Amino acid sequence: MTSPRWLAAEEQRAWRAYLRMHSQLDAELNRRLQAACGLSLSDYEVLVLLSEADGGRLRPYELQRETQWEQSRLAHQLSRMQKRGLVVREKCTEDGRGSFVVLTPAGRAAIETAAPRHVDDVRRLVFDGLDRETTSRLELFATTVLARLETAPGNP
Amino acid sequence: MTSPRWLAAEEQRAWRAYLRMHSQLDAELNRRLQAACGLSLSDYEVLVLLSEADGGRLRPYELQRETQWEQSRLAHQLSRMQKRGLVVREKCTEDGRGSFVVLTPAGRAAIETAAPRHVDDVRRLVFDGLDRETTSRLELFATTVLARLETAPGNP
DNA sequence: AAAGATTGACAACTCAATCTTG
DNA sequence: CAAGATTGAGTTGTCAATCTTT
């Protein structure tokens, strides 16, 4: 039995700063998107994927693959968006089990209004402050952790 | 009227990787903490702050300052934790408007069990994969964005 | 009125269960 | 049974309103 391996001082600082930064940034981006366009970041993510897809239509499982959300989270999200008229669901003729999610004109209008604004928020709050080296390290950090998550051993 | 300034390709990649990484990591840390200790990350955060405080007691506004949460989020969180016996609220005699949040023995036991496990998860999923330079850049990234958030201009 | 704090209504997420078709 | 997808119950977070004390 070994005593717990705590984080080194630099790691502690980095971790606490990271946690605080993320929650603040996420909240701020959400507030702005909500205030300016009446969309949440989740709405935005779905709308972006649909707008980039051929015909503005995707199968739910494709959306799930891209977003990496829980299946039921996606279903609830789509139901809410449908109720607000941003998307509609259609039956899939090829596979009777499946369905399609289709961007409505209102949904397309929403994302076209929201995208430039949101990108501008991200640019100003994040990337305008970062040099190339820090940006590239950010990507390295993210991809490194993602790789570790994929091979994640359960708690032994 | 200028056309929107989109993100550069490296920025896009870094941003998308960052978003995906965070949501995956957050979910995984939450699942592990929940499975092993029956605590959420929010519970954990409150318990850490209380356990580091003198007498295991803090005023709600102090918790709010540290967590940077919305006032009502904190109040709801504390009510739930109180219902589960992790904390209790006491009246503040000095200031009739205020109250104290106090760690119970059960709350202290919970954080003492959870902390080493959770730190281990963070170490294994994150820091064991990062070299000193990347860790230091992570802190720089976080503090830079935090600084920008503090001077955040509204959407002009 | 402002500070400290709580409440209620509603929105969003998680987990487990369910339904339908392949 | 497995794949694609949805539903319902319970938890957590947000916003606006409220209450009490300074």
Coordinates of C-alpha atoms (C1' of nucleotides) in Angstrom, one line a residue:
Chain A
M1 CA 0.0 0.0 0.0
T2 CA 1.6 3.3 -1.2
S3 CA 0.4 6.7 -0.1
P4 CA -1.5 8.5 -2.8
R5 CA 0.5 10.1 -5.6
W6 CA -0.6 13.7 -5.5
L7 CA -0.1 16.1 -8.4
A8 CA 3.0 18.1 -8.6
A9 CA 2.6 21.8 -7.9
E10 CA 2.8 22.8 -11.6
E11 CA 0.2 20.1 -12.4
Q12 CA -2.1 21.3 -9.6
R13 CA -1.9 24.9 -10.9
A14 CA -2.5 23.8 -14.5
W15 CA -5.4 21.6 -13.5
R16 CA -7.2 24.1 -11.4
A17 CA -6.7 26.9 -13.9
Y18 CA -8.0 24.6 -16.6
L19 CA -11.1 23.6 -14.7
R20 CA -11.9 27.2 -13.9
M21 CA -11.2 28.4 -17.4
H22 CA -13.4 25.8 -19.0
S23 CA -16.4 26.4 -16.9
Q24 CA -16.2 30.2 -17.2
L25 CA -15.6 30.0 -21.0
D26 CA -18.4 27.6 -21.6
A27 CA -20.8 29.6 -19.5
E28 CA -19.8 32.8 -21.3
L29 CA -20.1 31.3 -24.8
N30 CA -23.4 29.9 -23.9
R31 CA -24.8 33.1 -22.5
R32 CA -23.7 35.0 -25.6
L33 CA -25.2 32.5 -28.0
Q34 CA -28.4 32.3 -26.0
A35 CA -28.7 36.1 -25.8
A36 CA -27.9 36.8 -29.4
C37 CA -29.5 33.9 -31.1
G38 CA -31.6 32.0 -28.6
L39 CA -29.5 28.9 -29.1
S40 CA -27.5 26.7 -26.7
L41 CA -24.1 25.3 -27.6
S42 CA -25.8 22.0 -28.0
D43 CA -28.2 23.4 -30.4
Y44 CA -25.3 25.0 -32.3
E45 CA -23.4 21.8 -32.5
V46 CA -26.3 19.9 -34.0
L47 CA -27.1 22.7 -36.4
V48 CA -23.5 22.9 -37.6
L49 CA -23.4 19.2 -38.4
L50 CA -26.7 19.2 -40.2
S51 CA -25.9 22.3 -42.2
E52 CA -22.6 20.7 -43.4
A53 CA -24.4 17.5 -44.4
D54 CA -25.8 16.8 -47.8
G55 CA -29.4 18.0 -48.0
G56 CA -29.2 19.2 -44.4
R57 CA -30.1 15.6 -43.3
L58 CA -28.4 13.0 -41.2
R59 CA -29.3 9.8 -39.4
P60 CA -29.4 10.1 -35.6
Y61 CA -26.6 7.6 -35.3
E62 CA -24.4 9.8 -37.5
L63 CA -25.1 12.7 -35.3
Q64 CA -24.3 10.5 -32.3
R65 CA -21.0 9.5 -33.8
E66 CA -20.0 13.1 -34.4
T67 CA -21.1 14.5 -31.1
Q68 CA -20.2 11.5 -29.0
W69 CA -23.3 12.1 -26.9
E70 CA -25.3 9.5 -25.1
Q71 CA -28.0 8.1 -27.3
S72 CA -30.8 9.4 -25.1
R73 CA -29.2 12.8 -24.7
L74 CA -29.3 13.2 -28.5
A75 CA -32.9 12.0 -28.7
H76 CA -34.1 14.5 -26.1
Q77 CA -32.1 17.2 -27.7
L78 CA -33.7 16.5 -31.1
S79 CA -37.1 16.4 -29.6
R80 CA -36.6 19.9 -28.1
M81 CA -35.2 21.2 -31.3
Q82 CA -38.1 19.7 -33.3
K83 CA -40.6 21.3 -30.9
R84 CA -38.9 24.7 -31.6
G85 CA -39.1 24.1 -35.3
L86 CA -35.3 23.9 -36.0
V87 CA -35.4 20.4 -37.3
V88 CA -37.9 17.7 -38.3
R89 CA -37.7 14.0 -38.1
E90 CA -38.6 11.9 -41.2
K91 CA -38.9 8.2 -41.6
C92 CA -36.1 6.3 -43.2
T93 CA -37.4 4.3 -46.1
E94 CA -34.3 2.2 -46.6
D95 CA -34.2 1.0 -43.0
G96 CA -37.5 0.8 -41.2
R97 CA -35.8 1.1 -37.8
G98 CA -34.2 4.3 -38.5
S99 CA -35.1 8.0 -39.1
F100 CA -33.7 11.1 -40.6
V101 CA -33.2 14.5 -38.9
V102 CA -33.6 17.3 -41.4
L103 CA -32.8 20.9 -41.0
T104 CA -35.8 23.2 -41.5
P105 CA -35.5 26.6 -43.2
A106 CA -35.8 28.2 -39.7
G107 CA -33.0 25.9 -38.6
R108 CA -30.8 26.9 -41.5
A109 CA -31.5 30.6 -40.9
A110 CA -30.6 30.2 -37.2
I111 CA -27.2 28.6 -37.9
E112 CA -26.4 31.1 -40.6
T113 CA -27.0 33.9 -38.2
A114 CA -25.3 32.3 -35.3
A115 CA -22.2 30.9 -36.8
P116 CA -20.3 34.2 -37.6
R117 CA -21.2 35.6 -34.2
H118 CA -20.1 32.5 -32.4
V119 CA -16.9 32.1 -34.3
D120 CA -16.2 35.7 -33.5
D121 CA -16.8 35.1 -29.8
V122 CA -14.4 32.1 -29.8
R123 CA -11.8 34.1 -31.7
R124 CA -11.9 37.0 -29.4
L125 CA -12.1 35.1 -26.1
V126 CA -9.6 32.5 -27.0
F127 CA -7.5 32.6 -30.1
D128 CA -6.7 36.3 -30.4
G129 CA -4.8 35.7 -27.1
L130 CA -2.8 32.7 -28.2
D131 CA 0.4 32.5 -30.2
R132 CA 1.0 29.7 -32.7
E133 CA 3.0 27.6 -30.3
T134 CA 0.3 27.7 -27.6
T135 CA -2.4 26.9 -30.1
S136 CA -0.4 24.0 -31.3
R137 CA 0.2 22.8 -27.7
L138 CA -3.5 23.0 -27.0
E139 CA -4.2 20.6 -29.8
L140 CA -1.4 18.3 -28.6
F141 CA -2.8 18.4 -25.1
A142 CA -6.3 17.6 -26.3
T143 CA -5.3 14.8 -28.6
T144 CA -3.1 13.3 -26.0
V145 CA -5.8 13.1 -23.5
L146 CA -8.3 11.8 -26.0
A147 CA -5.9 9.0 -26.9
R148 CA -5.6 8.1 -23.2
L149 CA -9.4 8.1 -22.8
E150 CA -9.8 5.7 -25.6
T151 CA -7.5 3.1 -24.0
A152 CA -8.9 4.0 -20.6
P153 CA -8.4 1.1 -18.2
G154 CA -11.2 0.9 -15.6
N155 CA -10.2 1.6 -12.1
P156 CA -8.1 -1.4 -11.2
Chain B
M1 CA -19.4 45.2 -43.2
T2 CA -16.6 42.6 -43.5
S3 CA -17.1 38.9 -44.1
P4 CA -16.8 36.9 -40.9
R5 CA -13.2 36.1 -39.8
W6 CA -13.2 32.4 -39.6
L7 CA -10.7 30.4 -37.6
A8 CA -7.5 29.4 -39.2
A9 CA -7.2 25.7 -39.9
E10 CA -4.9 25.0 -36.9
E11 CA -7.2 26.9 -34.7
Q12 CA -10.2 24.9 -35.9
R13 CA -8.4 21.7 -35.2
A14 CA -7.3 22.8 -31.8
W15 CA -10.7 24.1 -30.9
R16 CA -12.6 21.0 -32.0
A17 CA -10.2 18.7 -30.3
Y18 CA -10.4 20.7 -27.2
L19 CA -14.2 20.6 -27.1
R20 CA -14.3 16.9 -27.7
M21 CA -11.6 16.2 -25.2
H22 CA -13.2 18.2 -22.4
S23 CA -16.6 16.6 -22.7
Q24 CA -15.2 13.2 -22.8
L25 CA -12.8 13.7 -19.9
D26 CA -15.5 15.4 -17.8
A27 CA -17.9 12.6 -18.4
E28 CA -15.3 9.9 -17.6
L29 CA -14.1 11.6 -14.4
N30 CA -17.7 12.0 -13.3
R31 CA -18.6 8.4 -14.1
R32 CA -15.6 7.1 -12.1
L33 CA -16.2 9.3 -9.1
Q34 CA -19.9 8.4 -9.1
A35 CA -19.3 4.7 -9.5
A36 CA -16.5 4.6 -6.9
C37 CA -17.8 7.1 -4.3
G38 CA -21.3 8.1 -5.2
L39 CA -20.2 11.7 -5.7
S40 CA -20.4 14.1 -8.6
L41 CA -17.6 16.4 -9.5
S42 CA -19.7 19.3 -8.1
D43 CA -20.0 17.4 -4.8
Y44 CA -16.3 16.9 -4.9
E45 CA -15.5 20.5 -5.5
V46 CA -17.6 21.7 -2.5
L47 CA -16.2 19.0 -0.3
V48 CA -12.6 19.9 -1.1
L49 CA -13.2 23.5 -0.3
L50 CA -14.9 22.8 3.0
S51 CA -12.3 20.2 4.0
E52 CA -9.5 22.7 3.4
A53 CA -11.3 25.4 5.4
D54 CA -10.9 26.0 9.1
G55 CA -13.3 23.9 11.0
G56 CA -14.7 22.6 7.8
R57 CA -17.0 25.6 7.6
L58 CA -17.5 28.3 5.1
R59 CA -20.0 31.0 4.2
P60 CA -22.0 30.3 1.0
Y61 CA -20.6 33.5 -0.5
E62 CA -17.1 32.2 0.1
L63 CA -17.9 28.9 -1.7
Q64 CA -19.4 31.0 -4.4
R65 CA -16.3 33.1 -4.8
E66 CA -14.1 29.9 -5.1
T67 CA -16.4 27.9 -7.4
Q68 CA -17.5 30.8 -9.5
W69 CA -20.9 29.2 -9.7
E70 CA -24.3 31.0 -10.0
Q71 CA -25.7 31.8 -6.6
S72 CA -28.7 29.6 -7.1
R73 CA -26.7 26.7 -8.4
L74 CA -24.8 26.7 -5.2
A75 CA -27.9 26.9 -3.1
H76 CA -29.5 24.0 -4.9
Q77 CA -26.2 22.0 -4.7
L78 CA -25.9 22.6 -0.9
S79 CA -29.6 21.6 -0.4
R80 CA -29.0 18.3 -2.1
M81 CA -25.8 17.7 -0.2
Q82 CA -27.5 18.5 3.0
K83 CA -30.3 16.1 2.2
R84 CA -27.7 13.4 1.7
G85 CA -26.0 14.2 5.0
L86 CA -22.7 15.5 3.6
V87 CA -23.1 19.0 5.0
V88 CA -25.3 21.0 7.3
R89 CA -26.3 24.6 7.3
E90 CA -26.0 26.7 10.5
K91 CA -27.1 30.2 11.2
C92 CA -24.5 32.9 11.2
T93 CA -24.7 34.8 14.5
E94 CA -22.5 37.7 13.4
D95 CA -24.6 38.5 10.3
G96 CA -28.2 37.7 10.5
R97 CA -28.6 37.5 6.8
G98 CA -25.9 34.8 6.4
S99 CA -25.4 31.2 7.1
F100 CA -22.6 28.7 7.4
V101 CA -22.1 25.5 5.6
V102 CA -20.4 22.8 7.7
L103 CA -18.9 19.5 6.7
T104 CA -20.4 16.6 8.6
P105 CA -18.3 13.6 9.6
A106 CA -19.9 11.7 6.7
G107 CA -18.9 14.5 4.4
R108 CA -15.3 14.4 5.7
A109 CA -15.2 10.7 5.3
A110 CA -16.5 10.9 1.7
I111 CA -13.9 13.4 0.6
E112 CA -11.1 11.5 2.3
T113 CA -12.1 8.4 0.4
A114 CA -12.7 10.2 -2.9
A115 CA -9.7 12.4 -3.1
P116 CA -6.9 9.9 -3.6
R117 CA -9.0 8.0 -6.2
H118 CA -9.9 11.1 -8.1
V119 CA -6.4 12.5 -8.1
D120 CA -5.3 9.1 -9.4
D121 CA -7.8 9.3 -12.2
V122 CA -6.7 12.8 -13.2
R123 CA -3.1 11.8 -13.1
R124 CA -3.6 8.7 -15.2
L125 CA -6.0 10.2 -17.7
V126 CA -4.2 13.5 -18.1
F127 CA -0.8 14.3 -16.5
D128 CA 0.9 11.0 -17.0
G129 CA 0.7 11.7 -20.7
L130 CA 2.0 15.3 -20.6
D131 CA 5.6 16.5 -20.5
R132 CA 6.6 19.6 -18.6
E133 CA 6.4 21.9 -21.5
T134 CA 2.9 20.8 -22.4
T135 CA 1.7 21.1 -18.8
S136 CA 3.1 24.6 -18.6
R137 CA 1.5 25.6 -21.8
L138 CA -1.8 24.3 -20.5
E139 CA -1.5 26.6 -17.6
L140 CA -0.6 29.5 -19.9
F141 CA -3.5 28.7 -22.1
A142 CA -6.0 28.6 -19.2
T143 CA -4.7 31.8 -17.5
T144 CA -4.7 33.7 -20.8
V145 CA -8.3 32.8 -21.6
L146 CA -9.3 33.6 -18.0
A147 CA -7.7 37.0 -18.3
R148 CA -9.6 37.7 -21.5
L149 CA -12.9 36.6 -19.9
E150 CA -12.4 39.0 -17.1
T151 CA -12.1 42.0 -19.4
A152 CA -14.7 40.5 -21.7
P153 CA -16.4 43.2 -23.8
G154 CA -20.0 42.5 -24.4
N155 CA -20.9 41.7 -28.0
P156 CA -20.6 45.1 -29.7
Chain C
dA1 C1' -31.6 50.0 -1.8
dA2 C1' -27.9 46.4 -1.5
dA3 C1' -26.0 42.1 0.4
dG4 C1' -26.6 37.3 1.6
dA5 C1' -29.2 33.6 0.6
dT6 C1' -33.1 30.6 -0.9
dT7 C1' -37.1 29.0 -3.8
dG8 C1' -39.8 27.5 -7.8
dA9 C1' -40.4 26.8 -12.6
dC10 C1' -38.3 25.2 -16.4
dA11 C1' -34.5 23.3 -19.3
dA12 C1' -30.9 19.8 -20.0
dC13 C1' -28.5 15.5 -18.9
dT14 C1' -28.1 10.4 -17.2
dC15 C1' -29.6 6.0 -16.6
dA16 C1' -32.4 2.2 -17.3
dA17 C1' -36.2 0.4 -19.7
dT18 C1' -38.8 0.0 -23.9
dC19 C1' -40.2 -0.4 -28.7
dT20 C1' -39.6 -1.7 -33.5
dT21 C1' -37.3 -3.8 -37.3
dG22 C1' -33.4 -6.5 -39.1
Chain D
dC1 C1' -30.8 -11.4 -30.1
dA2 C1' -28.6 -6.8 -32.0
dA3 C1' -29.2 -2.2 -34.1
dG4 C1' -31.6 2.1 -34.3
dA5 C1' -34.1 5.0 -31.8
dT6 C1' -37.3 6.9 -28.2
dT7 C1' -39.4 7.5 -23.5
dG8 C1' -39.8 8.3 -18.5
dA9 C1' -38.0 9.1 -14.0
dG10 C1' -34.8 11.3 -11.4
dT11 C1' -30.8 14.7 -11.0
dT12 C1' -28.6 19.0 -12.0
dG13 C1' -28.3 23.7 -13.8
dT14 C1' -30.4 28.4 -15.2
dC15 C1' -33.2 32.4 -14.8
dA16 C1' -36.2 35.3 -12.5
dA17 C1' -38.5 36.3 -8.3
dT18 C1' -38.5 36.5 -3.4
dC19 C1' -37.2 37.0 1.5
dT20 C1' -34.6 38.9 5.3
dT21 C1' -31.3 41.8 7.3
dT22 C1' -28.0 45.6 6.9

